[in-house]
Coordinates of C-alpha atoms in Angstrom, one line a residue:
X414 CA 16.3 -8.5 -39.7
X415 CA 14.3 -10.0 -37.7
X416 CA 13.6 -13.7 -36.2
X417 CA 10.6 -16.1 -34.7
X418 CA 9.9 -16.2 -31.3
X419 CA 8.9 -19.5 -31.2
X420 CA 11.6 -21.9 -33.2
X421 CA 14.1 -18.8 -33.7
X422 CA 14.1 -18.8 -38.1
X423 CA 14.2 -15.1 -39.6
X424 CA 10.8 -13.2 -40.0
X425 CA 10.1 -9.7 -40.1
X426 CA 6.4 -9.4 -41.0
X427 CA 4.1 -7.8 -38.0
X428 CA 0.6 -9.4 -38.8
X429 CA -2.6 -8.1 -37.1
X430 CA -3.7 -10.9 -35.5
X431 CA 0.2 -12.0 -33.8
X432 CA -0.2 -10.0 -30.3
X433 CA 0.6 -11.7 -27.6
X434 CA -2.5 -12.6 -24.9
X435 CA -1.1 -11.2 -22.2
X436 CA -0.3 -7.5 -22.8
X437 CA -1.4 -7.2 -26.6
X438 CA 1.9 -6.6 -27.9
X439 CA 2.8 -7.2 -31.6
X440 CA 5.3 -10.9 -31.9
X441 CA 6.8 -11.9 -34.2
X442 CA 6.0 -15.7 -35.2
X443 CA 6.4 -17.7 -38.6
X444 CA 3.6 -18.9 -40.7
X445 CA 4.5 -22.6 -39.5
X446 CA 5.0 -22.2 -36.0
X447 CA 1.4 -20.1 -35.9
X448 CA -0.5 -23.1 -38.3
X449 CA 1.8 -26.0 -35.2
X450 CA 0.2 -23.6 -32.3
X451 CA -2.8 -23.6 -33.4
X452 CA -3.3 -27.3 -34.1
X453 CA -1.4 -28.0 -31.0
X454 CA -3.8 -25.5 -29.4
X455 CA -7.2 -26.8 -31.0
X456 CA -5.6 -30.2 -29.5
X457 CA -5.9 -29.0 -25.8
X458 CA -9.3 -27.8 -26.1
X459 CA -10.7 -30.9 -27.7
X460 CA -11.9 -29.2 -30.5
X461 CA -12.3 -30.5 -34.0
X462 CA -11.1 -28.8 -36.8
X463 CA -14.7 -26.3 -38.0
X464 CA -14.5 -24.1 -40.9
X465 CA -16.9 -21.3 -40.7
X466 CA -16.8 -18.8 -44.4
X467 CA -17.7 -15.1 -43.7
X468 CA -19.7 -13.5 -46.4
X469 CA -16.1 -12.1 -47.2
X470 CA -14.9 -15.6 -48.5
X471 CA -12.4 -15.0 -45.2
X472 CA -12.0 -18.2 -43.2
X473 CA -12.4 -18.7 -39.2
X474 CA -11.1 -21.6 -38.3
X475 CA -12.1 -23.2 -35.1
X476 CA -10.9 -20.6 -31.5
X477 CA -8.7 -18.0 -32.9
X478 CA -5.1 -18.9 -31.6
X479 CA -3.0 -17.0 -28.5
X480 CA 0.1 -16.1 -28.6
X481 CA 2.8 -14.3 -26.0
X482 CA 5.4 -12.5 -26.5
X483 CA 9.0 -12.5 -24.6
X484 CA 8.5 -11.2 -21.6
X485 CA 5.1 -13.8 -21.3
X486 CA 6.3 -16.6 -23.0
X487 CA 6.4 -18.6 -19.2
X488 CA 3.3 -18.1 -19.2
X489 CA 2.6 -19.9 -22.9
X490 CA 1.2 -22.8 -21.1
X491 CA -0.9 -21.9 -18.4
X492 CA -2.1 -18.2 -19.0
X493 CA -5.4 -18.3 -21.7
X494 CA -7.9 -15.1 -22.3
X495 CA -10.8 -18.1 -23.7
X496 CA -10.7 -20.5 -21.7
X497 CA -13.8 -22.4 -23.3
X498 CA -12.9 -25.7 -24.2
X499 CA -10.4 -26.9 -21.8
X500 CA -11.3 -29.4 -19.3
X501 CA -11.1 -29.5 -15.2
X502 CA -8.2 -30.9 -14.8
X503 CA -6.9 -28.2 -17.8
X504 CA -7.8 -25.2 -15.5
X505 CA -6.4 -26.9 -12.0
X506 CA -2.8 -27.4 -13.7
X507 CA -3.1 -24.0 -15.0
X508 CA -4.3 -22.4 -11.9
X509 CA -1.4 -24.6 -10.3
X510 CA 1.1 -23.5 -12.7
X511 CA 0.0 -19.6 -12.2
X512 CA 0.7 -19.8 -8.3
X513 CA 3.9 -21.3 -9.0
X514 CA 5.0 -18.3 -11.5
X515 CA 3.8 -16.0 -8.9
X516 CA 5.6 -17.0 -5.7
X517 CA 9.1 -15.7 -6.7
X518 CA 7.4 -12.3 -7.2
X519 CA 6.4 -12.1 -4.0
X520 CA 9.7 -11.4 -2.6
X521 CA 10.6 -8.2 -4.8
X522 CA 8.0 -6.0 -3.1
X523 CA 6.8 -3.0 -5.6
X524 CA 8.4 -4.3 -8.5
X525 CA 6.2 -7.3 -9.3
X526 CA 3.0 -5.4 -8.3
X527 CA 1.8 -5.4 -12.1
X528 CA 2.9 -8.8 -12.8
X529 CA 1.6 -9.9 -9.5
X530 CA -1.7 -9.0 -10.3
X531 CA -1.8 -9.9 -13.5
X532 CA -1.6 -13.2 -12.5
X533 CA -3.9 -13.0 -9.6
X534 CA -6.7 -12.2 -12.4
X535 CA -6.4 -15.1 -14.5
X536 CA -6.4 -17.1 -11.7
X537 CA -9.6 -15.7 -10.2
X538 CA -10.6 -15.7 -13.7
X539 CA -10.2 -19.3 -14.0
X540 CA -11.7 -19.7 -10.8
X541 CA -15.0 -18.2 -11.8
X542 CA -15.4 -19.6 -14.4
X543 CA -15.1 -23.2 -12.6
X544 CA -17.8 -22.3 -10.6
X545 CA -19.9 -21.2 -13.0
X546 CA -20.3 -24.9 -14.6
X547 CA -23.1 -26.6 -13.5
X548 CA -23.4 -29.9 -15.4
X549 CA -21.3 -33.3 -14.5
X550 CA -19.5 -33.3 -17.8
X551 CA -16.1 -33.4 -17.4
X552 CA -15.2 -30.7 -19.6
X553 CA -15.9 -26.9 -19.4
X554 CA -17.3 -24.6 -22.0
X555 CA -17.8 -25.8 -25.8
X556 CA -15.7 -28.6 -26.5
X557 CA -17.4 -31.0 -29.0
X558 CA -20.0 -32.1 -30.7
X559 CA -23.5 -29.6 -31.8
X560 CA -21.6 -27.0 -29.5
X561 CA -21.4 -24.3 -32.4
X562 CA -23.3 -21.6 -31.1
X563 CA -20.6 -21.2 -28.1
X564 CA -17.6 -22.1 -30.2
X565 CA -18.9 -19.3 -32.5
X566 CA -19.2 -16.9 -29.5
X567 CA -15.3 -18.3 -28.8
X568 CA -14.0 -17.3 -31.9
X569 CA -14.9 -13.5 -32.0
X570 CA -11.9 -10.9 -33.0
X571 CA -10.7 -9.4 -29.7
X572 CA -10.0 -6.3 -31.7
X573 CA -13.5 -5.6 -33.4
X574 CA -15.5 -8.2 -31.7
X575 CA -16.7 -10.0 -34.9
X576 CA -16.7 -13.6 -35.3
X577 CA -16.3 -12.9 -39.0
X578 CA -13.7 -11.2 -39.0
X579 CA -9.9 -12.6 -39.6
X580 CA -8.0 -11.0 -37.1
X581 CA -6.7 -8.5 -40.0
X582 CA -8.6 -5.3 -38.0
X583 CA -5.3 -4.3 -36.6
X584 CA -8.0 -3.0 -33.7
X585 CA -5.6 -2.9 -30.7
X586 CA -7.6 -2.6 -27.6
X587 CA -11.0 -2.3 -29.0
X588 CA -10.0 0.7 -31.0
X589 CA -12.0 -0.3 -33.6
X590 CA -14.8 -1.2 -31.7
X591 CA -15.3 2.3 -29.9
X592 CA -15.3 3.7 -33.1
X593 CA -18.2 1.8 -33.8
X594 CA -19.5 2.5 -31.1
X595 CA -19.6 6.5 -31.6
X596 CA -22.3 8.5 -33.2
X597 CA -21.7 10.2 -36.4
X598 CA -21.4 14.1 -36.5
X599 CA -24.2 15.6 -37.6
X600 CA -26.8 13.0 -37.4
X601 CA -29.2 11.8 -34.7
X602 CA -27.6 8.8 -34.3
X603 CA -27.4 7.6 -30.9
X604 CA -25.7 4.4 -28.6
X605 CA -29.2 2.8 -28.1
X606 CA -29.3 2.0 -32.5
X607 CA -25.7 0.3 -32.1
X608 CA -25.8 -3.6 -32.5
X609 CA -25.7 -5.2 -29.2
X610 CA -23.3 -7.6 -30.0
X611 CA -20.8 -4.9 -30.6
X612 CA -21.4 -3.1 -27.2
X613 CA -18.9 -3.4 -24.5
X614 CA -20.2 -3.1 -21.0
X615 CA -17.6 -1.9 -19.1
X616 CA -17.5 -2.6 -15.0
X617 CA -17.3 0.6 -13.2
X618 CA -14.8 0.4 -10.5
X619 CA -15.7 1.8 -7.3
X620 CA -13.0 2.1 -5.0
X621 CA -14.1 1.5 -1.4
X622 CA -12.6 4.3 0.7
X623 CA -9.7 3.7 3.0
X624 CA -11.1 3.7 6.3
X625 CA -13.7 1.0 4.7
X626 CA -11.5 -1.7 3.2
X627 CA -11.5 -5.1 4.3
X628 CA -7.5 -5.2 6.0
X629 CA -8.0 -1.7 7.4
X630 CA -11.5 -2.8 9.1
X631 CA -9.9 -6.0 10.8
X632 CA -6.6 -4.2 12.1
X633 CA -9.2 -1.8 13.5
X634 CA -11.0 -4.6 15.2
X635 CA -8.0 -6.2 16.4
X636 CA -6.9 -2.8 17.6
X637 CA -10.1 -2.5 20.2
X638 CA -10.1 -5.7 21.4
X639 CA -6.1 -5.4 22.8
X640 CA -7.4 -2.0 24.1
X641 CA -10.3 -3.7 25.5
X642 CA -8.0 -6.8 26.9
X643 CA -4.7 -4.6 28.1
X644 CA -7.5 -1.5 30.1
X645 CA -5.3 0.9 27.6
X646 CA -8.2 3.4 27.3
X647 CA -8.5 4.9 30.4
X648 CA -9.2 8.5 31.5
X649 CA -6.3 10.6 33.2
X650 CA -7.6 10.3 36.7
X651 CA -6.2 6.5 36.7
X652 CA -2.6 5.6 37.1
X653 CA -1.7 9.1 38.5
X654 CA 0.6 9.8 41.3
X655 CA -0.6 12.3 43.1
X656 CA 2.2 13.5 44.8
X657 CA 3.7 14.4 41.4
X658 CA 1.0 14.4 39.1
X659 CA 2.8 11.9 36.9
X660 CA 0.8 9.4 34.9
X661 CA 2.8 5.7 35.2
X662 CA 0.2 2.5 33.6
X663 CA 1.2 -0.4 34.5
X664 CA 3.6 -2.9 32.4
X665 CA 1.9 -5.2 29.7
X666 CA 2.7 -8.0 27.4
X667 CA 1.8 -6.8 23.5
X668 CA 2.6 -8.4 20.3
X669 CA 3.4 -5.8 17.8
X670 CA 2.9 -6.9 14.2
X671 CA 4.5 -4.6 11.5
X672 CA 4.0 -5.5 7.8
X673 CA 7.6 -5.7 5.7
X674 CA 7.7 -2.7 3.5
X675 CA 9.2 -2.3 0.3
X676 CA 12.9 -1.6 1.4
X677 CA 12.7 -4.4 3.6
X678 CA 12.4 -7.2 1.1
X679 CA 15.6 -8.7 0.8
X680 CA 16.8 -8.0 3.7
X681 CA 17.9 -10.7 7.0
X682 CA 15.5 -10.7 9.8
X683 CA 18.4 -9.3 11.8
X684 CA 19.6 -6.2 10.0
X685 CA 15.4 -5.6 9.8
X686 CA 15.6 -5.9 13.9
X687 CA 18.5 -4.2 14.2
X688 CA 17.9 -1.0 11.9
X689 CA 14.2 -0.6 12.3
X690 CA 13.6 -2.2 16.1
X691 CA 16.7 -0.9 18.0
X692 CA 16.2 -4.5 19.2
X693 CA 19.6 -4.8 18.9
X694 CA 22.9 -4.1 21.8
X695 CA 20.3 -2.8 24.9
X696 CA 23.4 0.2 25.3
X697 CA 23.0 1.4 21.7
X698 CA 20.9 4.9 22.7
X699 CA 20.7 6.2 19.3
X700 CA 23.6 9.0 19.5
X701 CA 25.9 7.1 17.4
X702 CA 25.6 6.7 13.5
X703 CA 28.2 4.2 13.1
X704 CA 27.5 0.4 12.6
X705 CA 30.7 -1.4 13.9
X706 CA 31.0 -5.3 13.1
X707 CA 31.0 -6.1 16.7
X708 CA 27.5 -4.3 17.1
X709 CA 26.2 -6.1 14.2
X710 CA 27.2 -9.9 15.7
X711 CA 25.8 -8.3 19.4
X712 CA 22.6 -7.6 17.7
X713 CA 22.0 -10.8 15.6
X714 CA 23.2 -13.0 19.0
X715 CA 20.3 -10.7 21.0
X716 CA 17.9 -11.7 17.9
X717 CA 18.9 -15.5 18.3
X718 CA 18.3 -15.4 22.0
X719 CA 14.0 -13.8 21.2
X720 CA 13.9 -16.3 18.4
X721 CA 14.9 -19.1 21.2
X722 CA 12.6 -17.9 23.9
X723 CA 9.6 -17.8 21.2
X724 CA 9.2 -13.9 21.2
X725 CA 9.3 -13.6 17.4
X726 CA 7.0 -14.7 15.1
X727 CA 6.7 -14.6 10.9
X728 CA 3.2 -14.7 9.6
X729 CA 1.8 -16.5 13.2
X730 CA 4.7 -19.0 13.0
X731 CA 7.4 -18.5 15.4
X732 CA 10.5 -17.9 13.9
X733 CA 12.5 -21.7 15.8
X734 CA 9.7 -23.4 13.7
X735 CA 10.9 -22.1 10.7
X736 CA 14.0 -22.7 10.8
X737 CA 13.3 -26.5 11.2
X738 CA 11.0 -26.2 7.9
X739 CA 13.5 -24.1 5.6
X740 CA 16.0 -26.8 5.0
X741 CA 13.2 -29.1 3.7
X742 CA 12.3 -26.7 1.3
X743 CA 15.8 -25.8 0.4
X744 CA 19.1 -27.4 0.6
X745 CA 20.7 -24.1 1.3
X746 CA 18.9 -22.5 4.0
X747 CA 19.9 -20.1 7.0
X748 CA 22.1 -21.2 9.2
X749 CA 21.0 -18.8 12.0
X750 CA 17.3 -17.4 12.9
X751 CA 18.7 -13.7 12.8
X752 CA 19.7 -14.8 8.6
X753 CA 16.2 -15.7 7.3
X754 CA 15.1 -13.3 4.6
X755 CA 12.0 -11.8 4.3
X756 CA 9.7 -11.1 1.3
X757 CA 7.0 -8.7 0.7
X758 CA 3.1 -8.8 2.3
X759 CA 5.5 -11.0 5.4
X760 CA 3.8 -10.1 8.8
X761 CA 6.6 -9.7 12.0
X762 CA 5.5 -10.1 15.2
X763 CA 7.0 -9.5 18.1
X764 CA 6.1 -10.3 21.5
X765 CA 7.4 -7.4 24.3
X766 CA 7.0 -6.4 27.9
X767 CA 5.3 -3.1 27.5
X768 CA 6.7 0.1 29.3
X769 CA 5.3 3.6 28.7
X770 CA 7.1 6.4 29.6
X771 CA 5.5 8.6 32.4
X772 CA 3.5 12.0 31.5
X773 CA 2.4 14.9 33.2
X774 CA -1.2 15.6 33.5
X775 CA -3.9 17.3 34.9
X776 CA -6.4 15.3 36.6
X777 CA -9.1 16.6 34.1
X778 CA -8.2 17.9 30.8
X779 CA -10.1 21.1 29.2
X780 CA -12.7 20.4 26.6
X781 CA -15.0 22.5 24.9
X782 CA -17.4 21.0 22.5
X783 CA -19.2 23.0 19.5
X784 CA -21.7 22.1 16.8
X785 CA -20.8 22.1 13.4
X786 CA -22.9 24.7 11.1
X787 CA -24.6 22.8 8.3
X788 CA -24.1 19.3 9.9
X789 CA -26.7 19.5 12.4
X790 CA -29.0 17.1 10.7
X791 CA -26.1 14.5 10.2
X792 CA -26.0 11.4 12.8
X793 CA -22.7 9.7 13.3
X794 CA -23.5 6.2 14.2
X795 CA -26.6 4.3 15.6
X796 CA -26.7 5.6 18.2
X797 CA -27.6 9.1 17.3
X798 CA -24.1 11.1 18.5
X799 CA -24.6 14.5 16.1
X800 CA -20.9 16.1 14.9
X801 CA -19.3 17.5 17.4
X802 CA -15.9 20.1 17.3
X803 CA -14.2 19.4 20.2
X804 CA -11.4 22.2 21.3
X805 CA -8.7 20.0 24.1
X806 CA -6.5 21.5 25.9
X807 CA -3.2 19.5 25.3
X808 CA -0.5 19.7 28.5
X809 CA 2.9 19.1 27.2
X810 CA 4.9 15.7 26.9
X811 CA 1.5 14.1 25.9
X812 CA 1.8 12.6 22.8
X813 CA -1.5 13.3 20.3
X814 CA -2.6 9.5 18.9
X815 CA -0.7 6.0 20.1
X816 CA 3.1 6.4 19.1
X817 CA 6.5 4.9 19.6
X818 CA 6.2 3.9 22.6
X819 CA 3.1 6.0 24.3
X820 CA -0.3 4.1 23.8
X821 CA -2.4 4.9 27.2
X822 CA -0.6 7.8 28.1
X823 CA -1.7 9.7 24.7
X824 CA -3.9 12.5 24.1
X825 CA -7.1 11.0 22.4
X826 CA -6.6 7.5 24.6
X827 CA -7.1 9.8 27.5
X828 CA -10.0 12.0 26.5
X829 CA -12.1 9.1 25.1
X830 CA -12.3 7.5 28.2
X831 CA -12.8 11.1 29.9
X832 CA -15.8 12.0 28.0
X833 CA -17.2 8.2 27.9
X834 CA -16.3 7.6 24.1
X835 CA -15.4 4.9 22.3
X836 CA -12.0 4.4 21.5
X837 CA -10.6 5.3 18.1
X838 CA -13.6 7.4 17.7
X839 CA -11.9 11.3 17.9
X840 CA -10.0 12.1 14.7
X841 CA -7.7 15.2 15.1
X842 CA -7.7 17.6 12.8
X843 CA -4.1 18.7 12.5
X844 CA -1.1 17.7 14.6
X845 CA 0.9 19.3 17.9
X846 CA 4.1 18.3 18.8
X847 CA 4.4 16.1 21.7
X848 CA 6.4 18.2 24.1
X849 CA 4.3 21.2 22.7
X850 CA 1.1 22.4 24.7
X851 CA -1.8 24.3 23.3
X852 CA -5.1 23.7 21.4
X853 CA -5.8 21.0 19.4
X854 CA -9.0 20.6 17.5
X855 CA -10.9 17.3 17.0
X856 CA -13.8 15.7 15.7
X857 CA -15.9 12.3 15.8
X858 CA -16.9 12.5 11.9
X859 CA -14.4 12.0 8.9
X860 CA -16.5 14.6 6.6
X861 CA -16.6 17.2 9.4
X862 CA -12.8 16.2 10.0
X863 CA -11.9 17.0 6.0
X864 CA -13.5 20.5 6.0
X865 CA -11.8 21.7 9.3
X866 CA -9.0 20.4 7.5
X867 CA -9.2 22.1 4.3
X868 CA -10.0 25.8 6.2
X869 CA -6.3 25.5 8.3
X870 CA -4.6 24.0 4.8
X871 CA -6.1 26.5 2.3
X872 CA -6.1 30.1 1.6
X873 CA -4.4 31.5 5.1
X874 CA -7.9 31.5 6.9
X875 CA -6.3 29.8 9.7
X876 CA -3.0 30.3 10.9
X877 CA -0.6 28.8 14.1
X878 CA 0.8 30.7 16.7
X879 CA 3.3 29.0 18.8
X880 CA 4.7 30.4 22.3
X881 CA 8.1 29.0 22.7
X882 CA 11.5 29.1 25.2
X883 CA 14.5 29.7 23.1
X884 CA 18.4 29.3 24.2
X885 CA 20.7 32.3 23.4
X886 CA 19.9 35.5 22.7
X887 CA 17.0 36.5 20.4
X888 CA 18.1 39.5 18.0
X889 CA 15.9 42.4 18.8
X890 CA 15.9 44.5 15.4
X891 CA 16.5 44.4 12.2
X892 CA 20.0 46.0 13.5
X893 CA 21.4 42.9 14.5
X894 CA 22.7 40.3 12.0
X895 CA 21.5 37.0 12.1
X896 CA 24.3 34.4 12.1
X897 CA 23.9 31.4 10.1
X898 CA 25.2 27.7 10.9
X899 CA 28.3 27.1 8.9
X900 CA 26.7 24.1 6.8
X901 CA 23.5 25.9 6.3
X902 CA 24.4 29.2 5.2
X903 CA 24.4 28.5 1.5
X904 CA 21.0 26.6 1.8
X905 CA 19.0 28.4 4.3
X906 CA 17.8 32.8 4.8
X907 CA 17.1 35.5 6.8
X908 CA 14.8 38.6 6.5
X909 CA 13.2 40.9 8.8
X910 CA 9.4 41.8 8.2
X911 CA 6.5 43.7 10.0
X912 CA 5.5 46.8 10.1
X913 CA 7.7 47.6 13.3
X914 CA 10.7 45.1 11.5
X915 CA 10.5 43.1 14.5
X916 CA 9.3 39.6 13.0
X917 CA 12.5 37.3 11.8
X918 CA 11.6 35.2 9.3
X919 CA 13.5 32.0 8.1
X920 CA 13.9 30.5 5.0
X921 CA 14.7 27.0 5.5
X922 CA 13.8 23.3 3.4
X923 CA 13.7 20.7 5.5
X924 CA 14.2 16.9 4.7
X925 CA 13.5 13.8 6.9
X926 CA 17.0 11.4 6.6
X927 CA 17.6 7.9 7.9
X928 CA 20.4 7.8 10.6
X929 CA 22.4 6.0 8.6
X930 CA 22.4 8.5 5.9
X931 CA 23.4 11.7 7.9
X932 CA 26.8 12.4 10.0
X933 CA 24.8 15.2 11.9
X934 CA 25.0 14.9 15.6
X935 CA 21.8 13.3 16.5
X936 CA 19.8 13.8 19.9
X937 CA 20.9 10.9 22.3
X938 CA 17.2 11.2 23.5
X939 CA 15.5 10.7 20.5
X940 CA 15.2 6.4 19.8
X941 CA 13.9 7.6 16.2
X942 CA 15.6 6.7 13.2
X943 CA 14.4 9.5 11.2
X944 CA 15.9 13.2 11.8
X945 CA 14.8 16.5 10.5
X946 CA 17.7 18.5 8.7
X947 CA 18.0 21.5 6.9
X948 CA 18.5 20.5 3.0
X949 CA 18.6 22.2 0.0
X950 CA 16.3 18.9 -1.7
X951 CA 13.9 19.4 1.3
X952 CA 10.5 20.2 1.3
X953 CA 10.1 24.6 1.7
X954 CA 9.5 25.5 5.4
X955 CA 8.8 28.8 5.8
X956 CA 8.6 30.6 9.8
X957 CA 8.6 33.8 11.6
X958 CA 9.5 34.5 15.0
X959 CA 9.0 37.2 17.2
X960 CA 10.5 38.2 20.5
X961 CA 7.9 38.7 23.3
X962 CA 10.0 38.7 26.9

């Protein structure tokens, strides 16, 4: 029925102590290959062959042996859960070995997450326990000689965590041993009469927030010192035209760095460019959806020509540089710069002559600031700034945060510098179009931020009322009928409400697509990829219109 994993002979027997090291799961291995892995384990470690009896007559022979199963047997030779015994150089070729397993998964983005960290632990787990040796002996942990006392710690069950015991618990992951640790029913037993030795202390794991981690807190940093460097934070007085009140900073040079994202991986630097950048034919506007081959060679010949003038970089390495290190590595390696692959946690950079569009604005922009109830005794920062609300009144064109291509001529950019704040220190509360106008509520604290947050989100305390210009003619009662687009009349409805029946309401999911995936006729002014549609998989999307003039 069944065969060995390790020399392939039939065997069907499950046995307690045959789980693999890795992920726990139940092999199946032959009484002779497991007696030939263990010596030829025993062998690695150095250890002498030690019989220890258990007051059960059970024998535990030297450190227990570790198997792995099919989808871990690469890792038979380099991946152990004890690593006592083994030697310096032991731990090096397995830490070597580990790296080596994990560098292929690096290129299949989400997919080798799990396996990519499980292979990340052993090797900081190695790694720790390297620097945890203090003595000049050459090998680690309890090789040889009067080194009982640890080789007896080395041998417990990993199931029960008993050094007596066999391995015939059948205590998958320390089932057995919670039991022993709970308190009988009925009695005053509690966890302090428990044997120590049988205790598991387990690490709590607390999750730094978001805003705190280590890669958010450097982009952050590298974020205010090119707004620093480039004069990006400035307040709407600067830059302005007066004779038409348009807002025009000056050209810069910024690298933009964009991390390669799941659907990425696999993918030619090129198409990546092409798809994502619109760094491809400088006439392509956006309004078509169709990829011709003559576009495609027009984009990968533009990519060439910024990989030849050093204005693209992979991880800090311009791109010409790679290309003369690839064919070392491999014999079959890209023959142009717009070919080369990329593979997940890759950085692209991308070196650009920086032009923001112009904007509209006053030469001061409305704020009103209020204190937050029940925050009053809550400082922000060092220097003693208390919560603040602050109410702006946004002109329209003016982008909210830094997007596409507006970075000093957006919202917050604008009324940081106005009211003498550091940048990146308002955090909007909800979001307003960027050709919309009207009032958009901020704050300079992330808690005060939430619960502003959770009053317009929940329970219809706050609701949005938008003022807008409409082409065509606006039904007037209830009437009228409402004609529906041909392709959306199955998918989206109509109903009129209020108590004068004067309020339209429309029933319509919508769904962001790629332009690639839709044949819809797409703005030619819009450089976005991504289109709102009206779908019948799309999120609901429920509004209500009234006429006013």
């Amino acid at each position: 029925v069944g065969k060995c994993l390790y020399c392939g002979g039939p065997w069907d027997v499950f046995l307690p102590e045959s789980v693999c090291t890795v992920c726990r799961e139940p092999i199946l291995i032959c009484p002779r290959c497991k007696l030939d892995l263990y010596q030829k384990q025993q062998h690695l470690r150095g250890i002498t062959t030690a019989t220890n009896e258990s007051s059960e007559g059970k024998s535990v022979v030297g450190i227990r042996s570790e198997y792995h199963c099919e989808d871990h047997f690469h890792l038979k030779e380099c991946y152990y859960t004890n690593l006592c015994g083994f030697s310096k150089e032991d731990m090096d070729s397995q830490m070597k070995k580990l790296r080596d397993h994990s560098k292929p998964l690096e290129g299949i983005g989400k997919k080798g997450k799990q396996r990519r960290r499980t292979i990340r632990k052993q090797i900081d787990k190695i790694e720790s326990f390297l620097k945890g040796d203090n003595s000049d002996d050459k090998s680690i942990g309890p090789p040889h000689g009067n080194s009982r006392a640890n080789v007896d710690a080395a041998t417990q069950c990993r199931h029960c965590g008993s050094s007596e015991c066999a391995s015939d618990c059948w205590g998958f992951h320390g089932g057995n041993l919670r039991m022993k640790r709970k308190p009988k029913q009925g009695t005053d037993e509690s966890f302090s009469n428990v044997d120590e030795e049988s205790t598991i202390h387990r690490k709590k794991r607390n999750r730094t927030p978001s805003n705190q981690r280590v890669g958010k807190m450097l982009k952050r940093e590298m974020d205010l010192k090119e707004i620093a460097s480039l004069g990006l934070c400035k307040p709407p007085t600067e830059y302005r035209l007066e004779d038409s009140g348009m807002r025009v900073p000056p050209p810069v040079v910024r690298v933009l760095r964009s991390a390669v994202k799941g659907r990425w991986c696999g993918k030619t630097l090129g198409w990546v460019m092409s798809n994502e950048f619109f760094e491809g034919d400088p006439s392509r506007d956006g309004s078509s959806t169709l990829t011709t081959s003559s576009s495609i060679s027009n984009e990968n010949a533009l990519v060439d020509r910024l990989v030849e003038a050093g204005l693209l970089r992979i991880n800090g390495t311009p791109v010409s540089k790679l290309m003369q290190v690839t064919p070392t590595i491999s014999p079959v390696g890209p023959s142009k710069p717009s070919h080369i692959l990329l593979k997940n946690m890759d950085i692209i950079e991308r070196v650009c002559h920086w032009h923001e569009p112009p904007v509209i604005v006053p030469p001061t922009i409305s704020i009103t600031k209020h204190s937050v109830p029940g925050f009053e005794d809550i400082t922000n920062d060092a220097e003693g700034n208390s919560p603040k609300i602050f109410c702006i009144d946004k002109p329209p064109t003016v982008p909210v945060h830094p997007a596409g291509p507006f970075y000093a001529n957006s919202l917050l950019m604008m009324v940081e510098a106005q009211e003498g704040l550091p940048p990146k220190s308002l955090i909007p509360c909800h979001r307003i179009d960027r050709a919309t106008s009207g009032v958009l509520i901020c704050t300079n604290m992330p808690s005060v931020a939430s619960a502003v947050q959770r009053k317009i989100s929940g329970g219809g305390k706050v609701k949005k009322l938008y003022l807008a210009r409409v082409k065509g003619k606006f039904p007037a009662s209830l009437n009228r009928d409402v004609v529906l687009p041909e392709q959306v009349i199955n998918i989206a409805s109509t109903r009129w409400c209020g108590d004068d029946n004067d309020i339209l309401e429309v029933n319509a999911p919508l769904a962001v697509k790629m332009e690639n995936e839709t044949n819809s006729i797409n703005s030619a002014m819009s450089a976005s990829p991504m289109h709102r549609i009206v779908s019948s998989d799309g999120k609901p999307s429920v509004s209500r219109f009234r006429l006013i003039a």
